[in-house]
Coordinates of C-alpha atoms in Angstrom, one line a residue:
X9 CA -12.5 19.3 -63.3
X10 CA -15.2 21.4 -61.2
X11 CA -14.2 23.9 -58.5
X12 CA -15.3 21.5 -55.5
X13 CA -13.3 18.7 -57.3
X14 CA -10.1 20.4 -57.1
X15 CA -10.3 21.2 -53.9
X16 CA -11.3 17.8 -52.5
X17 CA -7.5 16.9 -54.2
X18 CA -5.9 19.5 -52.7
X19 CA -8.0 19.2 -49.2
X20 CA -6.8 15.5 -49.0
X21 CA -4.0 16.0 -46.1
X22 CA -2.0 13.0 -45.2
X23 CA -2.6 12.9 -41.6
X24 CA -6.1 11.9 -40.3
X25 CA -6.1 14.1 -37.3
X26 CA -5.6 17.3 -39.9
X27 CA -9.3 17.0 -40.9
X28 CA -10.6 16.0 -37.3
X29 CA -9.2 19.4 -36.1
X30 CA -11.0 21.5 -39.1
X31 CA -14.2 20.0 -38.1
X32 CA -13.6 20.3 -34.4
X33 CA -12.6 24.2 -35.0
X34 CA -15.2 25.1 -37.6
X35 CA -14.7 25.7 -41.2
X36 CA -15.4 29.6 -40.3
X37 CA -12.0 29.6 -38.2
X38 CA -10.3 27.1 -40.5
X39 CA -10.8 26.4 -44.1
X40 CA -9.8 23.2 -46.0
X41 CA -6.8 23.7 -48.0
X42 CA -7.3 25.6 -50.9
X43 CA -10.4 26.8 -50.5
X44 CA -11.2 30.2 -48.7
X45 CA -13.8 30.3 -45.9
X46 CA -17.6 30.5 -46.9
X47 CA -20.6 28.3 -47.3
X48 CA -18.8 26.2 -49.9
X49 CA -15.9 24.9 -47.5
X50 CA -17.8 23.1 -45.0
X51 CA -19.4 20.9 -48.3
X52 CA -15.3 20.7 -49.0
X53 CA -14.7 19.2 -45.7
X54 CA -17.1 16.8 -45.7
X55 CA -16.0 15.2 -49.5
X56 CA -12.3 15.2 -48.0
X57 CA -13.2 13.5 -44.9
X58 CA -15.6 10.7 -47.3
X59 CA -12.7 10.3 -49.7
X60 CA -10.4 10.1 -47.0
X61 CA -12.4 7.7 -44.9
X62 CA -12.2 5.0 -48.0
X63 CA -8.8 5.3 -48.6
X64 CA -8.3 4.6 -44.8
X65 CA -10.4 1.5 -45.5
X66 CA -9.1 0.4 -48.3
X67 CA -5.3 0.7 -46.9
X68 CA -6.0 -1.5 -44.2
X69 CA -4.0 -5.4 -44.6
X70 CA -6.4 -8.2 -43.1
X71 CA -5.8 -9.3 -39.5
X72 CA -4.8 -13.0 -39.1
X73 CA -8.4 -14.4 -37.7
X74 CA -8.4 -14.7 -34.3
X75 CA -8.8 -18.3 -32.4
X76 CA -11.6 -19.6 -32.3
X77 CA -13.2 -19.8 -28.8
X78 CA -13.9 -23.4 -27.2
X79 CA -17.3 -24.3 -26.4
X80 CA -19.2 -23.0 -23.1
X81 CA -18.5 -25.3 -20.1
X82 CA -21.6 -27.7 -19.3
X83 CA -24.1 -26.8 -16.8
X84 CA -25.5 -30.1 -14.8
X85 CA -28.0 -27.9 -12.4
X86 CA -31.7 -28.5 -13.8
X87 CA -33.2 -25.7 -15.5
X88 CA -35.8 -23.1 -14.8
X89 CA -39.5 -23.4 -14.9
X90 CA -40.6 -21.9 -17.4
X91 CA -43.1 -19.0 -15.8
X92 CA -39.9 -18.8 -13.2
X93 CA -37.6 -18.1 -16.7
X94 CA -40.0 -15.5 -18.3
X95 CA -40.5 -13.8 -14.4
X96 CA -36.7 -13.5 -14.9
X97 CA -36.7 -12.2 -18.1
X98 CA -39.2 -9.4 -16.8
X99 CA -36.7 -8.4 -13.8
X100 CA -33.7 -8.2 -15.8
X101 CA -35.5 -5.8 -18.4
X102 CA -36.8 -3.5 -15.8
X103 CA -35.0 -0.2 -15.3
X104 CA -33.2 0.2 -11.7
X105 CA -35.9 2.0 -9.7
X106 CA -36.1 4.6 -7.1
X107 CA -37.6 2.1 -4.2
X108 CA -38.0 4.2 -1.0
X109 CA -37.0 7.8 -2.4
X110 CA -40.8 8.7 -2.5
X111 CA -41.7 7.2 -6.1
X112 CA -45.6 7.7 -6.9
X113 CA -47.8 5.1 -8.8
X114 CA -48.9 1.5 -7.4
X115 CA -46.5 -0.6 -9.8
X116 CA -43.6 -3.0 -8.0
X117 CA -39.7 -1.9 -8.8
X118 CA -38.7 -5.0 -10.1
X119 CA -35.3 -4.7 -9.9
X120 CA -35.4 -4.5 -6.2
X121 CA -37.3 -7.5 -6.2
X122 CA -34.4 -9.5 -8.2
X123 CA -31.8 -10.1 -5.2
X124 CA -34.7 -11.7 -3.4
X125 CA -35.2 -14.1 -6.5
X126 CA -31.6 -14.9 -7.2
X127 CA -31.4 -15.9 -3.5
X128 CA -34.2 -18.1 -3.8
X129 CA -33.0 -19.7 -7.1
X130 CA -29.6 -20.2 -5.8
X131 CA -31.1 -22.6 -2.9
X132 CA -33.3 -24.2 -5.0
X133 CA -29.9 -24.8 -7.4
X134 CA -31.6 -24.3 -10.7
X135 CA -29.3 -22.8 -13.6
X136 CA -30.4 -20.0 -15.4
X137 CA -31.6 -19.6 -19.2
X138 CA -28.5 -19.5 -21.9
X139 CA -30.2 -16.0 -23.5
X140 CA -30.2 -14.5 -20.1
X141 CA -27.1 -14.6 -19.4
X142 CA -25.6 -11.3 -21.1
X143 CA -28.6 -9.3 -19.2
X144 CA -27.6 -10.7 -15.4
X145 CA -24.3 -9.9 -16.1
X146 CA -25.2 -6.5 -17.5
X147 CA -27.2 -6.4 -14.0
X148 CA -24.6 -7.6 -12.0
X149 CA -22.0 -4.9 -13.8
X150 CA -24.3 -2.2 -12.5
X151 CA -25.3 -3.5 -9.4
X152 CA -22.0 -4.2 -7.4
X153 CA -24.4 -5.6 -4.2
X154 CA -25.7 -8.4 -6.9
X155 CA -22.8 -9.4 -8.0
X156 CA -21.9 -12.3 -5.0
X157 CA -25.9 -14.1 -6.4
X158 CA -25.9 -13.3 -9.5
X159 CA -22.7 -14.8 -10.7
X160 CA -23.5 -18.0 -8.5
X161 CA -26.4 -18.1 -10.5
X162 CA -24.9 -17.5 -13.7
X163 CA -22.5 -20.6 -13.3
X164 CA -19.3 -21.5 -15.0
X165 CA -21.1 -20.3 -18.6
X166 CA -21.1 -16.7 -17.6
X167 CA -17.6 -16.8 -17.0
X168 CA -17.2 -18.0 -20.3
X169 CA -18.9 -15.1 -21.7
X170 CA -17.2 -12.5 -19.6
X171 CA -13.9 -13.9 -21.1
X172 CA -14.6 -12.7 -24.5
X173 CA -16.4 -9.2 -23.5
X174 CA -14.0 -6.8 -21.5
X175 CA -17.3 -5.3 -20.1
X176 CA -17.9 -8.0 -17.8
X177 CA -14.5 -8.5 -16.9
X178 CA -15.4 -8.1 -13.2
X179 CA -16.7 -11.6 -13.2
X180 CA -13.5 -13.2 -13.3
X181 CA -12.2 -11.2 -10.5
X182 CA -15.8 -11.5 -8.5
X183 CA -16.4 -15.0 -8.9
X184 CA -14.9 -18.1 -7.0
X185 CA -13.2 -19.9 -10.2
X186 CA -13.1 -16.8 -12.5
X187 CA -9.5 -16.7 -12.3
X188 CA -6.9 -18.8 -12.1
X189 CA -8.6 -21.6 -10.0
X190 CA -7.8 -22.2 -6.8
X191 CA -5.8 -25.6 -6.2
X192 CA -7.3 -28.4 -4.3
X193 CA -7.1 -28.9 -0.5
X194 CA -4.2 -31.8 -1.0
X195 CA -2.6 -30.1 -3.9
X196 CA -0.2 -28.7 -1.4
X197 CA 2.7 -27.7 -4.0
X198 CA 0.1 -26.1 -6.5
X199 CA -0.9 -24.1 -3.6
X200 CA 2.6 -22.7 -2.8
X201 CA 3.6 -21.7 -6.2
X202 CA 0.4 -20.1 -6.3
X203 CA 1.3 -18.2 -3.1
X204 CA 4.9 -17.3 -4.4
X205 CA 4.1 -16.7 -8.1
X206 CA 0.4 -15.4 -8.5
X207 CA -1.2 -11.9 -8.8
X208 CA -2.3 -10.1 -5.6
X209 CA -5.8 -11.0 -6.7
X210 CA -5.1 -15.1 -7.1
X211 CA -2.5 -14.9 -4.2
X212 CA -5.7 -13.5 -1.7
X213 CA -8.3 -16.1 -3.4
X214 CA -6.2 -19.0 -2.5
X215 CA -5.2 -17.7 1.2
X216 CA -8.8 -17.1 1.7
X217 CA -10.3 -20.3 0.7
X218 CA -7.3 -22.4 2.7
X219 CA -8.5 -20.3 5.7
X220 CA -11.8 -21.1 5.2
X221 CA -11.3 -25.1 5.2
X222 CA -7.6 -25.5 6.9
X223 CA -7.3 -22.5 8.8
X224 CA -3.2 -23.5 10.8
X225 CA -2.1 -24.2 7.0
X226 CA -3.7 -20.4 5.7
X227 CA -1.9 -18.8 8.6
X228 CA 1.3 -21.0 8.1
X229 CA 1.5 -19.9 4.5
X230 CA 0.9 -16.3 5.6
X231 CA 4.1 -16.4 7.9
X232 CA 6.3 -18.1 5.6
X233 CA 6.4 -14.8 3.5
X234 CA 5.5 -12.1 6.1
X235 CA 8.5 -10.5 6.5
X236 CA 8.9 -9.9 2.5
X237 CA 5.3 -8.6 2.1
X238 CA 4.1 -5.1 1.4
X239 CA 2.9 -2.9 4.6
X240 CA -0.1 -2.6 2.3
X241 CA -0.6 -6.6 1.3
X242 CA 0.3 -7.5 4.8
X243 CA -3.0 -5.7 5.8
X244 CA -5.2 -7.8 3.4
X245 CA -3.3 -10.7 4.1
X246 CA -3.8 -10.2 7.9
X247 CA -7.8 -9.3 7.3
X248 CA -8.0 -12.9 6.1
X249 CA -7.4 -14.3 9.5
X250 CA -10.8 -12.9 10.7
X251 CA -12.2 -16.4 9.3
X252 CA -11.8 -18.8 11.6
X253 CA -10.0 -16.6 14.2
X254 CA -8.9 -19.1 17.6
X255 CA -6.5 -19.7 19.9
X256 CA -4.1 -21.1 18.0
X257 CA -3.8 -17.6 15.9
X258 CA -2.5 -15.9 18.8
X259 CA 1.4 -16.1 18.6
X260 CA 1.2 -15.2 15.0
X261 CA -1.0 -12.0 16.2
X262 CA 1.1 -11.2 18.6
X263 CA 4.3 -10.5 16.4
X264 CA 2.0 -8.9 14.2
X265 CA 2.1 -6.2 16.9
X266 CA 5.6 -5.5 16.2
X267 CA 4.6 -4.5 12.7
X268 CA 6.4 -1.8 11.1
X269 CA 2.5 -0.4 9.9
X270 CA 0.6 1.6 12.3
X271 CA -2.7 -0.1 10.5
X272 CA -1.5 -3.7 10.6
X273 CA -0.4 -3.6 14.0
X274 CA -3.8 -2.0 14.9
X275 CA -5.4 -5.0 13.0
X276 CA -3.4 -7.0 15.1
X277 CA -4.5 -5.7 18.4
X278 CA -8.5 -5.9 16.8
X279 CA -8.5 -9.7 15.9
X280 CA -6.1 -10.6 19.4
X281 CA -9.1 -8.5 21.4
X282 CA -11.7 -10.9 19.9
X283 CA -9.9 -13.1 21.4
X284 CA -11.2 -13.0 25.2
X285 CA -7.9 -15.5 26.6
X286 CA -5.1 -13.7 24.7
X287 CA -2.5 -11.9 26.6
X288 CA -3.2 -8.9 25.0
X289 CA -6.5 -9.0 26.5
X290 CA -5.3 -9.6 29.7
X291 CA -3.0 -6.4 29.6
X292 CA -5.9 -4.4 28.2
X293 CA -7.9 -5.6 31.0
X294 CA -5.4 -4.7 33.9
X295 CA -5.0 -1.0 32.3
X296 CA -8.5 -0.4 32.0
X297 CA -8.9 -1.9 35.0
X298 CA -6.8 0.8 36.9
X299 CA -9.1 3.2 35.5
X300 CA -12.7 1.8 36.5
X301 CA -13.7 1.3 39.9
X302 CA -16.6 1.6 41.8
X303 CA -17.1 4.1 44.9
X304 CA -19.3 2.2 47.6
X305 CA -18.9 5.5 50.0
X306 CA -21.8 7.0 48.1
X307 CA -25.0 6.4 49.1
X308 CA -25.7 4.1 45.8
X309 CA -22.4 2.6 44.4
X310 CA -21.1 4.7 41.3
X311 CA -18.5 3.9 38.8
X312 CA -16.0 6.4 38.6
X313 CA -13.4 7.0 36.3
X314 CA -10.1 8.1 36.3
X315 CA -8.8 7.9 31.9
X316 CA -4.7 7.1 31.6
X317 CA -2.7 10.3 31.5
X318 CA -0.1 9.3 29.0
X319 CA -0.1 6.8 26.2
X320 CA 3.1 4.7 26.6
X321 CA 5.0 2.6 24.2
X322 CA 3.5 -0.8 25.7
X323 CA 0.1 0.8 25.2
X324 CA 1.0 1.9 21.5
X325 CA 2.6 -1.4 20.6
X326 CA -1.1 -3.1 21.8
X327 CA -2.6 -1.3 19.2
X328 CA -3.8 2.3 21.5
X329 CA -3.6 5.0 18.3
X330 CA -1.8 7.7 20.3
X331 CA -3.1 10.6 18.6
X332 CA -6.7 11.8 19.2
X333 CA -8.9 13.2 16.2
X334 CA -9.8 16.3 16.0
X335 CA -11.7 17.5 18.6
X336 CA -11.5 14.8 21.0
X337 CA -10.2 15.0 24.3
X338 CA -6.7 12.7 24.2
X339 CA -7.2 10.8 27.6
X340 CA -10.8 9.9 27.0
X341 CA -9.4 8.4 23.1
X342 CA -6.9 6.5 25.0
X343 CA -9.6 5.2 27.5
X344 CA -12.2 4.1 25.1
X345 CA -9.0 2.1 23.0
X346 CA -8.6 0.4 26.3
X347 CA -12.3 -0.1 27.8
X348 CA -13.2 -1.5 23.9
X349 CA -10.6 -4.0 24.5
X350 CA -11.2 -5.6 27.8
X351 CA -12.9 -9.3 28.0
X352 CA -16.3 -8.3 28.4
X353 CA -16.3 -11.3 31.4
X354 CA -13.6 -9.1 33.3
X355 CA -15.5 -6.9 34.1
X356 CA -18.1 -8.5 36.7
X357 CA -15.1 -9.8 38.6
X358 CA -13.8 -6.0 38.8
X359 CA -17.0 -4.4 39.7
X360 CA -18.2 -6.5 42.5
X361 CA -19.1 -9.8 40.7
X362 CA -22.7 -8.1 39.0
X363 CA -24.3 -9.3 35.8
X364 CA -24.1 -7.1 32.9
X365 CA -27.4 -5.9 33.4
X366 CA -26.6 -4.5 36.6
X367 CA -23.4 -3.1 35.4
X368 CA -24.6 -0.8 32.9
X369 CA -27.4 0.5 35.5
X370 CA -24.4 1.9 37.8
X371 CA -24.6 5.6 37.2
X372 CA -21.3 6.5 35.8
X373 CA -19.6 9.9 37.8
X374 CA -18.0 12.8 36.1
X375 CA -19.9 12.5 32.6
X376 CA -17.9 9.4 31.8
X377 CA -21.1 7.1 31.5
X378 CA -21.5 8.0 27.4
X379 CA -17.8 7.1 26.7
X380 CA -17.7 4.2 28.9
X381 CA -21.0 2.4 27.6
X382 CA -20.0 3.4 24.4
X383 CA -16.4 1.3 24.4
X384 CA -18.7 -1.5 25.9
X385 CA -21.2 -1.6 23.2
X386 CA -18.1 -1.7 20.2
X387 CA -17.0 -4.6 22.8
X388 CA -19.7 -6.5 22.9
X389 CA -20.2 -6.3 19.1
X390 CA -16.5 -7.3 18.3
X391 CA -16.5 -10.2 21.0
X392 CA -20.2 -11.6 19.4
X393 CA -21.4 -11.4 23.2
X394 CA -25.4 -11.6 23.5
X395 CA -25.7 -11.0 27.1
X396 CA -23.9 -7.4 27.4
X397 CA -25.7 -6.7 23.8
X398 CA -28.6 -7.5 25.7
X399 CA -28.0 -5.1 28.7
X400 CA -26.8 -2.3 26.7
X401 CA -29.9 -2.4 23.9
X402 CA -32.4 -2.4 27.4
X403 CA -36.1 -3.0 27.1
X404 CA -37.2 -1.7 23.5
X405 CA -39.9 -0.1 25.6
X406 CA -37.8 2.2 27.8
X407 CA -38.6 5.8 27.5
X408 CA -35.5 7.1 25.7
X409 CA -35.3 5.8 22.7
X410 CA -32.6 3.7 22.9
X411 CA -31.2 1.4 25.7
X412 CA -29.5 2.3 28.9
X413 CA -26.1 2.3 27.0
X414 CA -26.3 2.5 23.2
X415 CA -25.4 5.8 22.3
X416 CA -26.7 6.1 18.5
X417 CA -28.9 4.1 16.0
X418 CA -26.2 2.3 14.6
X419 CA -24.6 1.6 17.7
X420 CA -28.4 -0.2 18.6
X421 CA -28.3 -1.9 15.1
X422 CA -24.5 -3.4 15.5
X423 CA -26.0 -5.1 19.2
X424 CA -29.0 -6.4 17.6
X425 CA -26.8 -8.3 15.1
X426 CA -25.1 -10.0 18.2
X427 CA -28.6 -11.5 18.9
X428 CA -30.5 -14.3 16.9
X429 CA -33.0 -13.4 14.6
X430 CA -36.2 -13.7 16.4
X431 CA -35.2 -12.3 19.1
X432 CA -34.1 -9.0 17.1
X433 CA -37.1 -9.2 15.4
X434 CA -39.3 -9.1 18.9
X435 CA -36.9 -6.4 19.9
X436 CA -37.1 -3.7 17.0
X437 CA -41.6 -4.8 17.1
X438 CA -41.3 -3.2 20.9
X439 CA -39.0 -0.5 19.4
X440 CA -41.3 0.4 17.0
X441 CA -44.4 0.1 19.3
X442 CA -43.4 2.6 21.6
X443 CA -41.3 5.0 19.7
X444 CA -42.6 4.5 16.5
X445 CA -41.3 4.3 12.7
X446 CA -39.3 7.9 12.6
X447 CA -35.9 6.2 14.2
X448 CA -36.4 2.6 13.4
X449 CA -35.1 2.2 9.6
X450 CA -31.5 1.3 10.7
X451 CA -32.9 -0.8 12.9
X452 CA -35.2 -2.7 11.0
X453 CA -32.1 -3.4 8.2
X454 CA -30.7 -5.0 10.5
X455 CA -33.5 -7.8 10.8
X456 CA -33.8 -11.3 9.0
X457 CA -36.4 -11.4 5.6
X458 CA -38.9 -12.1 5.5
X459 CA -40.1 -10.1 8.9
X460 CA -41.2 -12.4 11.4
X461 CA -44.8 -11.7 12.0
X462 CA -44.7 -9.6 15.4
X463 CA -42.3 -7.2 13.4
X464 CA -44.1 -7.3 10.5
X465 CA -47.6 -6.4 12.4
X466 CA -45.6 -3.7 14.2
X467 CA -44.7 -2.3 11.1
X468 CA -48.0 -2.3 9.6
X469 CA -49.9 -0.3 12.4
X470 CA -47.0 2.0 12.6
X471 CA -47.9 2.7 8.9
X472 CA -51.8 2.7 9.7
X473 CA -51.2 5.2 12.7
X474 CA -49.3 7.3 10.5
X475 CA -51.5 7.5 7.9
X476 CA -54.6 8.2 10.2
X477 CA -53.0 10.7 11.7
X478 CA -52.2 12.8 8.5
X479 CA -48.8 12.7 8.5
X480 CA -46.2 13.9 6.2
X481 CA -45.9 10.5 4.2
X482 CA -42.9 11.1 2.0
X483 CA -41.1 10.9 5.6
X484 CA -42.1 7.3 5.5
X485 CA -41.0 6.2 1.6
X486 CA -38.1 4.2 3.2
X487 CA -40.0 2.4 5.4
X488 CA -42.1 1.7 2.6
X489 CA -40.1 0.4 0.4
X490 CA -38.6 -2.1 3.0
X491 CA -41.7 -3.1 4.0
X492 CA -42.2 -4.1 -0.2
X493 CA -39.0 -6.3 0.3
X494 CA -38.8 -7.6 3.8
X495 CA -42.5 -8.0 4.7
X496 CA -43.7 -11.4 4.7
X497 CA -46.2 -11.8 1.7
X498 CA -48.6 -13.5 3.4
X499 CA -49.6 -10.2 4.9
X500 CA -50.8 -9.2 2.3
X501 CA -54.8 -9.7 2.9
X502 CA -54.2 -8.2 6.2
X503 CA -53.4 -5.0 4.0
X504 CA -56.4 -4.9 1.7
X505 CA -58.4 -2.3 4.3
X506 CA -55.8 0.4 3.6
X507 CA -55.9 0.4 0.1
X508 CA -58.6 3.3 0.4
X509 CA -57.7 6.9 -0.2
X510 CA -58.5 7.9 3.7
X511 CA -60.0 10.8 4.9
X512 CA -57.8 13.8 5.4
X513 CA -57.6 15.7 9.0
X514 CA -57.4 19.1 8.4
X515 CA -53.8 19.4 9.2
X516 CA -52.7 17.3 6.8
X517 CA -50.2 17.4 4.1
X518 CA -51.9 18.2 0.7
X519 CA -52.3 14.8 -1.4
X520 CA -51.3 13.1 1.8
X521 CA -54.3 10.7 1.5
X522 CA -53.5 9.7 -2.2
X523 CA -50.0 9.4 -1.4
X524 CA -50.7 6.5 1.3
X525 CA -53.6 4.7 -1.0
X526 CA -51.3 4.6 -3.8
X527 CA -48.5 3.4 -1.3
X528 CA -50.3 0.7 0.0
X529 CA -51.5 -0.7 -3.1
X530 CA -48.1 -0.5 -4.6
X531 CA -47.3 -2.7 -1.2
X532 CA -50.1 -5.1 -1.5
X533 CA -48.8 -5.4 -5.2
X534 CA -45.6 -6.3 -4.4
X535 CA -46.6 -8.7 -1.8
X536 CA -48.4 -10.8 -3.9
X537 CA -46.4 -10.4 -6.9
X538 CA -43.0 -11.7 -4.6
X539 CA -45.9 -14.5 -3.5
X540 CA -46.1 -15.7 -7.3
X541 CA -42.3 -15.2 -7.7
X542 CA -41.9 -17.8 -4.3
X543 CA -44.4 -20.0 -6.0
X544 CA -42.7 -20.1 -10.0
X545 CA -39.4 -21.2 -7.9
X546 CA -40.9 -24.4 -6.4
X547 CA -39.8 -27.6 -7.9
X548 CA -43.0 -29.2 -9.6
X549 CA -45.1 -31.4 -8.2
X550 CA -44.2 -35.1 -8.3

């Protein structure tokens, strides 16, 4: 028997882990049994580990086989076209890009070009390709903002699939039947068991889709168990009730307030102050309403303001959050709670019966106009209210850039959502018009796809000006790579005069001028490319 032989015998510990901790520490700290350190005991490490490895293997007892799986579910939606299919294919293989961080080169990034197709493939109600299937849920197990279109797409076979791979688990949590399914509308005791006996998961599935058709029964259900519920359940639970949100909700609400949570009674107070006639509004509006007035002994009337002193227990129960955060002055916190939660109609019978328009033009006294406009614009965004969205947004033109009372970007983009989606579009065009791109990305997420044309154009000559004049143009990449996804491909010929490196002015950035050529032509790209994509979709011709 050789040296090495020997000590592979006496090298062969019983215990796995033994010959995973030589390896790990090194055969110059620890040597195999038997054998002393040197060049010779790694080779001694490695022939115990092989001859240990097929003993493992060959001490292993056969595991009974494993059921085997039904077929995939049937999908009854028609199939793809076939260049749509392949297009597919091309999205799903291309590696998440870096859209709007300042990329270089003129070729699309696909994979921000795939929500945009599912979207379009889910109206048209086609059913995606068997083989593709493992790649969109791959995609949509990366991409957490695909997931809601990509599992509609993938249908009922995907969640077939993702019962037999734990990696794309996340489907049968994500998508509407990928758990336990949700009982029908009249199967009234196969809802309440599932109430009383499901997981959290299943329990909020089937109260969200009874609010969603039968809203009284959702809200019904929720109250026979209310008082058993977690502090943190009853906060989903009571999240739920934003669908559908009337009236009739109101009593439920109000008890609510009583809550033994700080956060679910402040949920409370939220939905009931959507609700303009609830009697939590009304109380809100008397309190604020004590501290607004306007002072006609001036010259021109001014609102003035005089903020609540203490926070009581009536206010606290009605949702006002007591304490102030850091660095905020406690009186002006309490007033904001209040002013936020007044029926935006209450206020033109307190100041003198003016229009919202006229309301916010009132100078405010004693620096209180910021926090008062402020309250108004989270007002009119929670109570959906165009005409004081209107008023506080202003003429996209004015010369600050912003209206008369939005006090931030996203404050401007939360209004514009209040507003349908051509007139936001016209706004945002004047925005960008007069104040150019530099402020206007929030704003222009906030717009429908594709642009309408005014916004689009606006975009485009904001781009041009730019360019002309030199400027920096990595400043711009974001706009850029919206204007790849939200532009309206039929602008592309408009865009085919840009695609020229331009001349540089002297101030320019270095390699500004190739920057924007290559820009623009990775645009125009995209354009038509999403152009083709629209066009693969199309049913065929009859």
């Amino acid at each position: 028997m050789s040296r090495t032989t020997a000590a592979v015998d006496t090298a062969l510990p019983g215990d796995w882990e033994e010959l995973v901790t030589t390896a790990v520490l090194g055969t110059d700290r620890r040597a195999p049994a038997g054998v002393g350190p040197g060049r010779q005991a790694a080779a001694v490490l490695l022939d115990a580990a092989a001859a240990a490895t097929v003993r493992r293997r060959a001490g292993l007892r056969p595991a009974p086989a494993a059921e085997r799986p039904g077929p995939a579910p049937e999908d009854r939606r028609p199939a793809l076209p076939r260049a749509a299919a392949r297009r597919l294919a091309m999205l799903l293989a291309d590696r998440p890009g870096a859209s709007g961080t300042g990329r270089r080169g003129t070729a699309p990034d696909l994979m921000e070009l795939l929500p945009q197709w599912l979207a379009v493939a889910n109206a048209r109600g086609f059913a995606p390709p068997p083989a593709l299937l493992p790649a969109l849920l791959d995609a949509a197990r990366g991409r957490t903002d695909l997931r809601p279109s990509a599992l509609r797409f993938a249908g009922p076979r995907a969640l077939w699939l993702a019962r037999l791979n734990p990696d794309w688990r996340f489907a049968l949590r994500s998508a509407p039947g990928g758990g336990t399914s949700v009982p029908a509308r009249h199967d009234t005791e196969g809802i309440r068991r599932l109430w009383q006996e499901g997981l959290f998961a299943e329990r909020v599935a089937v109260l969200g889709a009874l609010r969603s058709r039968e809203p009284a029964a959702a809200r019904d259900l929720l109250a026979s168990t209310w008082a058993t519920e977690r502090a943190e359940d009853r906060l989903m639970f009571l999240d739920s009730l934003r669908t559908g949100l009337g009236p009739d909700d109101e009593p439920f609400l109000e008890q609510a307030l009583a809550d033994r949570s700080r956060n679910v009674r402040a949920t409370a107070a939220e939905l009931l102050s959507a609700l303009p006639g609830s009697a939590l509004a009304r109380r809100m509006a008397v309190r604020a309403g004590a501290c607004v007035a306007v002072d006609r002994t001036r010259d021109t009337p001014v609102i003035v303001v005089e903020a609540p002193h203490e926070c009581d227990a009536h206010m606290e129960r009605d949702g006002v959050v007591a304490k102030a955060p850091a660095g905020r002055g406690e009186r002006s916190w309490w007033f904001g709670q209040l002013a936020e939660s007044v029926p935006l109609g209450s206020w033109s019978r307190r100041l003198g019966g003016r229009t919202p328009r006229e309301i916010v033009a009132l100078p405010v006294a004693d620096d209180w106009r910021s926090e008062l406009h402020a309250a108004w614009c989270r007002a009119a965004v929670r109570q959906r209210d165009p005409a004081w969205s209107r008023a506080l947004l202003g003429e996209p033109s004015a010369p600050e850039a912003g209206g008369p009372g939005a006090v931030s970007l996203a404050e401007r983009a939360k209004l514009l959502g209040t507003l349908g989606p051509a007139e936001r579009a016209e706004w945002v065009a004047g925005f960008i018009e007069t104040h150019g791109l530099s402020e206007a990305f929030q704003l222009l997420g906030v717009c429908a796809v594709p642009w309408a044309a005014p916004l689009g154009r606006a975009v485009v000559d904001a781009l041009n000006i730019a360019r002309d004049a030199g400027s920096y143009p990595w400043s711009f990449s974001g706009v850029m790579g919206l204007a790849e996804r939200c532009l309206d491909p039929s602008e592309a010929g408009r865009l085919d005069a840009l695609l020229a490196v331009p001349d540089e002015p002297e101030d320019a950035s270095p390699g500004a001028g190739g920057y924007w050529s290559e820009a623009f032509q990775r645009l125009v790209t995209t354009l038509r490319l999403r152009a083709a994509m629209l066009a693969e979709l199309s049913p065929p011709a009859p």
